Amino acid sequence: MTTQQVAERLLISQPKISLLENGRRLAKPRDVRDLCGLYGVKDQRRVDHLMQLSRESGQQGWWNSYGDIPYGPYIGLEAEAASIRLYEPSVIPGLLQTSAYARAVIAGTIPHVTAEQAGARLQVRLRRQDRLGAPRDPLRLWAVLDESALRRVVGSRGVMREQLGHLTRLGAQPHITVQVLPHGVGAHPGVSGQFSLLEFADAADMSVVYLERFTSDVYLEKRSDVRLYRDMYAHLQARALSPDNTRHFIDEAINSYAGPE
């Protein structure tokens, strides 16, 4: 059906249908119910699920209270994800950062950031980590880190010692797996940069690949794209050190930061 035909059947305006389809207007539960009826959706569980999503879409996420956070859409996906597999080539991932390390990353990577902006980003980053310590259903996290993330001195040697010790403690938890990809493995599927693969508990929700960029992030949902990044991640995990060997590797890196600044 055309948007005009749908509008005529539901006794609403054609522009409203166009705005709903293009994501420029929130779909109210009644809109979802009427559209499902018109399109012949018979599965009541699916209808109920879509209507619940509609109700929740009108609620602002906790991160909106911190002002203009550029990666807000990603935080929304992260908050709903059941598991995340991420590869990071340059720094320790935000979910695994200490406060001191995160503060140094924000100060060093965002030109002309004000103290207020830096403070808001730091608070958001640390609050995102609540998912890892949730008493019920914590986020399942796999993290493959390039050796460069351990060798790059962010903040100071003392900050690095604290950060790597924190990384070791997190990696010992049953729902968090940390692996290091040493420089010696040579070329690998992650050389093109950072990516995260988010998967959700509800089978109706598509997996999403997130590519962080400085000005505009990229979200991939096509099955072929997701499948490609799953294969890439499997190769990264296979070539990375085992979790046990990773702990020994991190311990050696901690020792390398011993002594005065």
Short mmCIF file of C-alpha atoms in Angstrom, two decimals:
data_model
loop_
_atom_site.label_atom_id
_atom_site.label_comp_id
_atom_site.label_asym_id
_atom_site.label_seq_id
_atom_site.Cartn_x
_atom_site.Cartn_y
_atom_site.Cartn_z
CA MET A 1 0.00 0.00 0.00
CA THR A 2 1.07 3.56 -0.59
CA THR A 3 1.23 6.03 2.28
CA GLN A 4 -1.89 7.69 0.87
CA GLN A 5 -3.79 4.39 0.92
CA VAL A 6 -2.71 3.72 4.52
CA ALA A 7 -3.76 7.23 5.55
CA GLU A 8 -7.19 6.80 3.97
CA ARG A 9 -7.77 3.45 5.66
CA LEU A 10 -6.77 4.76 9.11
CA LEU A 11 -8.47 8.16 8.66
CA ILE A 12 -5.27 10.10 9.35
CA SER A 13 -3.12 12.41 7.22
CA GLN A 14 -0.63 11.13 4.66
CA PRO A 15 2.18 13.37 6.07
CA LYS A 16 1.77 11.67 9.45
CA ILE A 17 2.36 8.25 7.90
CA SER A 18 5.43 9.59 6.10
CA LEU A 19 6.83 11.09 9.32
CA LEU A 20 6.28 7.82 11.21
CA GLU A 21 7.97 5.77 8.50
CA ASN A 22 10.99 8.08 8.36
CA GLY A 23 11.45 8.15 12.14
CA ARG A 24 10.77 11.86 12.47
CA ARG A 25 7.70 11.37 14.64
CA LEU A 26 7.26 9.06 17.63
CA ALA A 27 4.81 6.23 17.05
CA LYS A 28 2.25 6.11 19.84
CA PRO A 29 0.97 2.71 21.01
CA ARG A 30 -2.35 3.41 19.28
CA ASP A 31 -0.52 4.08 15.99
CA VAL A 32 1.33 0.78 16.34
CA ARG A 33 -1.86 -1.12 17.14
CA ASP A 34 -3.72 0.37 14.15
CA LEU A 35 -0.86 -0.22 11.73
CA CYS A 36 -0.42 -3.83 12.89
CA GLY A 37 -4.13 -4.40 12.34
CA LEU A 38 -4.01 -2.89 8.87
CA TYR A 39 -0.89 -4.83 7.86
CA GLY A 40 -2.34 -8.13 9.05
CA VAL A 41 -0.01 -8.87 11.97
CA LYS A 42 -1.66 -11.86 13.66
CA ASP A 43 0.91 -12.65 16.36
CA GLN A 44 -0.38 -10.84 19.43
CA ARG A 45 2.96 -11.25 21.20
CA ARG A 46 4.66 -9.29 18.43
CA VAL A 47 1.98 -6.61 18.57
CA ASP A 48 2.35 -6.32 22.34
CA HIS A 49 6.15 -6.15 22.01
CA LEU A 50 5.97 -3.37 19.43
CA MET A 51 3.47 -1.42 21.51
CA GLN A 52 5.74 -1.73 24.56
CA LEU A 53 8.67 -0.41 22.51
CA SER A 54 6.46 2.50 21.51
CA ARG A 55 5.68 3.31 25.14
CA GLU A 56 9.35 3.16 26.09
CA SER A 57 10.47 5.28 23.13
CA GLY A 58 8.77 8.29 24.62
CA GLN A 59 10.89 8.06 27.79
CA GLN A 60 14.21 9.86 27.81
CA GLY A 61 17.26 7.84 28.76
CA TRP A 62 19.24 8.75 31.89
CA TRP A 63 22.08 10.10 29.71
CA ASN A 64 19.90 12.93 28.34
CA SER A 65 20.08 14.68 31.72
CA TYR A 66 23.81 15.29 31.08
CA GLY A 67 23.19 17.54 28.09
CA ASP A 68 24.32 17.01 24.51
CA ILE A 69 26.16 13.69 24.55
CA PRO A 70 27.09 12.93 20.89
CA TYR A 71 26.93 9.13 21.24
CA GLY A 72 23.53 9.05 22.98
CA PRO A 73 22.01 6.61 20.42
CA TYR A 74 24.81 4.14 21.14
CA ILE A 75 24.32 4.41 24.92
CA GLY A 76 20.65 3.59 24.38
CA LEU A 77 21.60 0.43 22.49
CA GLU A 78 24.25 -0.45 25.06
CA ALA A 79 21.71 -0.10 27.87
CA GLU A 80 19.43 -2.65 26.18
CA ALA A 81 22.08 -5.08 24.94
CA ALA A 82 22.44 -8.53 26.48
CA SER A 83 26.02 -8.91 25.23
CA ILE A 84 28.70 -6.85 23.54
CA ARG A 85 31.80 -8.00 21.72
CA LEU A 86 34.26 -5.18 21.12
CA TYR A 87 37.66 -4.68 19.58
CA GLU A 88 39.75 -1.68 20.57
CA PRO A 89 43.12 -0.94 18.97
CA SER A 90 44.24 2.23 20.76
CA VAL A 91 42.89 2.72 24.29
CA ILE A 92 41.16 0.76 27.04
CA PRO A 93 37.40 0.67 26.23
CA GLY A 94 35.12 3.06 28.11
CA LEU A 95 33.29 0.28 29.93
CA LEU A 96 36.59 -0.87 31.46
CA GLN A 97 38.20 2.49 32.26
CA THR A 98 39.07 3.84 35.69
CA SER A 99 38.02 7.38 36.55
CA ALA A 100 41.58 8.76 36.25
CA TYR A 101 42.19 7.01 32.92
CA ALA A 102 38.84 8.13 31.51
CA ARG A 103 39.52 11.73 32.56
CA ALA A 104 42.88 11.65 30.76
CA VAL A 105 41.36 10.11 27.61
CA ILE A 106 38.63 12.76 27.44
CA ALA A 107 41.12 15.60 27.99
CA GLY A 108 43.54 14.25 25.40
CA THR A 109 41.17 13.28 22.60
CA ILE A 110 38.61 16.12 22.45
CA PRO A 111 40.08 19.46 21.31
CA HIS A 112 38.86 22.58 23.13
CA VAL A 113 36.71 20.60 25.57
CA THR A 114 35.49 22.73 28.47
CA ALA A 115 35.70 21.62 32.09
CA GLU A 116 31.91 21.32 32.17
CA GLN A 117 31.78 19.20 29.02
CA ALA A 118 34.60 16.98 30.24
CA GLY A 119 32.89 16.50 33.59
CA ALA A 120 29.60 15.50 31.96
CA ARG A 121 31.30 13.00 29.66
CA LEU A 122 33.22 11.50 32.55
CA GLN A 123 30.05 11.03 34.61
CA VAL A 124 28.25 9.41 31.67
CA ARG A 125 31.17 7.08 30.98
CA LEU A 126 31.37 5.91 34.58
CA ARG A 127 27.61 5.47 34.86
CA ARG A 128 27.58 3.29 31.74
CA GLN A 129 29.73 0.84 33.70
CA ASP A 130 26.83 0.09 36.06
CA ARG A 131 25.67 -2.52 33.54
CA LEU A 132 28.76 -4.60 34.28
CA GLY A 133 28.04 -4.71 38.01
CA ALA A 134 24.27 -5.15 37.84
CA PRO A 135 23.22 -7.71 40.49
CA ARG A 136 20.72 -9.25 38.08
CA ASP A 137 21.52 -9.99 34.46
CA PRO A 138 24.82 -8.08 34.09
CA LEU A 139 26.06 -7.23 30.62
CA ARG A 140 28.06 -10.06 29.02
CA LEU A 141 31.20 -8.47 27.65
CA TRP A 142 33.98 -9.78 25.44
CA ALA A 143 36.87 -7.37 24.85
CA VAL A 144 39.82 -7.93 22.52
CA LEU A 145 42.46 -5.22 23.00
CA ASP A 146 45.44 -4.52 20.82
CA GLU A 147 48.73 -4.44 22.71
CA SER A 148 48.98 -0.73 21.85
CA ALA A 149 46.13 -0.01 24.28
CA LEU A 150 48.34 -1.33 27.10
CA ARG A 151 51.56 0.35 25.96
CA ARG A 152 50.19 3.86 25.28
CA VAL A 153 50.77 5.94 28.42
CA VAL A 154 47.50 7.76 29.11
CA GLY A 155 47.66 10.24 31.98
CA SER A 156 50.79 8.93 33.69
CA ARG A 157 52.57 5.72 34.58
CA GLY A 158 50.67 5.67 37.88
CA VAL A 159 47.36 6.00 36.04
CA MET A 160 48.40 3.13 33.79
CA ARG A 161 49.30 0.88 36.74
CA GLU A 162 45.92 1.53 38.31
CA GLN A 163 44.11 1.03 35.00
CA LEU A 164 45.77 -2.25 34.12
CA GLY A 165 45.20 -3.62 37.62
CA HIS A 166 41.52 -2.68 37.27
CA LEU A 167 41.44 -4.43 33.89
CA THR A 168 42.82 -7.62 35.42
CA ARG A 169 40.22 -7.62 38.20
CA LEU A 170 37.37 -7.09 35.74
CA GLY A 171 38.65 -9.84 33.46
CA ALA A 172 38.50 -12.30 36.36
CA GLN A 173 34.71 -11.93 36.58
CA PRO A 174 32.72 -14.72 34.90
CA HIS A 175 30.69 -12.42 32.63
CA ILE A 176 33.70 -10.44 31.35
CA THR A 177 36.36 -11.87 29.03
CA VAL A 178 39.48 -9.85 28.19
CA GLN A 179 42.05 -10.90 25.60
CA VAL A 180 45.12 -9.08 24.32
CA LEU A 181 46.22 -9.18 20.70
CA PRO A 182 50.04 -8.88 20.75
CA HIS A 183 51.92 -6.91 18.11
CA GLY A 184 53.62 -10.11 17.07
CA VAL A 185 50.50 -11.53 15.38
CA GLY A 186 51.02 -9.12 12.47
CA ALA A 187 48.15 -8.13 10.20
CA HIS A 188 44.67 -9.10 11.39
CA PRO A 189 40.98 -8.31 10.66
CA GLY A 190 40.95 -5.45 13.17
CA VAL A 191 43.59 -3.27 11.51
CA SER A 192 40.89 -1.02 10.04
CA GLY A 193 39.83 0.17 13.49
CA GLN A 194 37.52 -0.14 16.48
CA PHE A 195 34.14 -1.89 16.30
CA SER A 196 31.51 -3.27 18.66
CA LEU A 197 28.93 -5.98 18.04
CA LEU A 198 25.80 -5.61 20.18
CA GLU A 199 23.30 -8.45 20.58
CA PHE A 200 19.95 -8.41 22.38
CA ALA A 201 17.98 -10.91 24.42
CA ASP A 202 14.80 -10.51 22.36
CA ALA A 203 15.03 -12.45 19.12
CA ALA A 204 12.95 -9.75 17.42
CA ASP A 205 15.77 -7.23 17.89
CA MET A 206 18.45 -7.25 15.20
CA SER A 207 22.12 -7.32 16.15
CA VAL A 208 23.97 -4.05 15.53
CA VAL A 209 27.58 -3.28 14.60
CA TYR A 210 28.79 0.06 15.94
CA LEU A 211 31.74 1.89 14.39
CA GLU A 212 32.86 4.91 16.43
CA ARG A 213 34.00 7.90 14.37
CA PHE A 214 35.02 11.37 15.48
CA THR A 215 32.23 13.31 13.75
CA SER A 216 29.53 10.79 12.84
CA ASP A 217 29.23 7.21 14.10
CA VAL A 218 28.14 4.33 11.88
CA TYR A 219 25.52 1.68 12.73
CA LEU A 220 25.28 -1.48 10.60
CA GLU A 221 22.23 -3.76 10.81
CA LYS A 222 22.21 -5.68 7.51
CA ARG A 223 22.52 -9.40 8.16
CA SER A 224 25.45 -9.67 5.74
CA ASP A 225 27.34 -6.86 7.53
CA VAL A 226 26.69 -8.33 10.98
CA ARG A 227 27.78 -11.77 9.77
CA LEU A 228 31.03 -10.31 8.39
CA TYR A 229 31.89 -8.61 11.68
CA ARG A 230 31.03 -11.77 13.63
CA ASP A 231 33.52 -13.66 11.48
CA MET A 232 36.11 -10.91 11.95
CA TYR A 233 35.66 -11.06 15.71
CA ALA A 234 36.00 -14.84 15.76
CA HIS A 235 39.34 -14.50 13.95
CA LEU A 236 40.50 -11.82 16.41
CA GLN A 237 39.63 -14.02 19.39
CA ALA A 238 41.41 -16.99 17.84
CA ARG A 239 44.62 -15.01 17.26
CA ALA A 240 44.57 -13.19 20.62
CA LEU A 241 46.12 -14.55 23.81
CA SER A 242 43.91 -16.78 25.95
CA PRO A 243 42.33 -15.11 29.00
CA ASP A 244 44.90 -16.79 31.29
CA ASN A 245 47.86 -15.73 29.14
CA THR A 246 46.32 -12.27 28.85
CA ARG A 247 46.43 -11.90 32.64
CA HIS A 248 50.15 -12.77 32.64
CA PHE A 249 50.72 -10.32 29.79
CA ILE A 250 48.92 -7.51 31.66
CA ASP A 251 50.89 -8.30 34.84
CA GLU A 252 54.13 -7.85 32.88
CA ALA A 253 52.82 -4.57 31.48
CA ILE A 254 52.02 -3.39 35.02
CA ASN A 255 55.58 -4.20 36.08
CA SER A 256 56.90 -2.15 33.16
CA TYR A 257 55.19 0.91 34.65
CA ALA A 258 56.81 0.44 38.07
CA GLY A 259 59.16 3.06 39.45
CA PRO A 260 59.07 6.86 39.36
CA GLU A 261 57.28 8.88 36.71
#
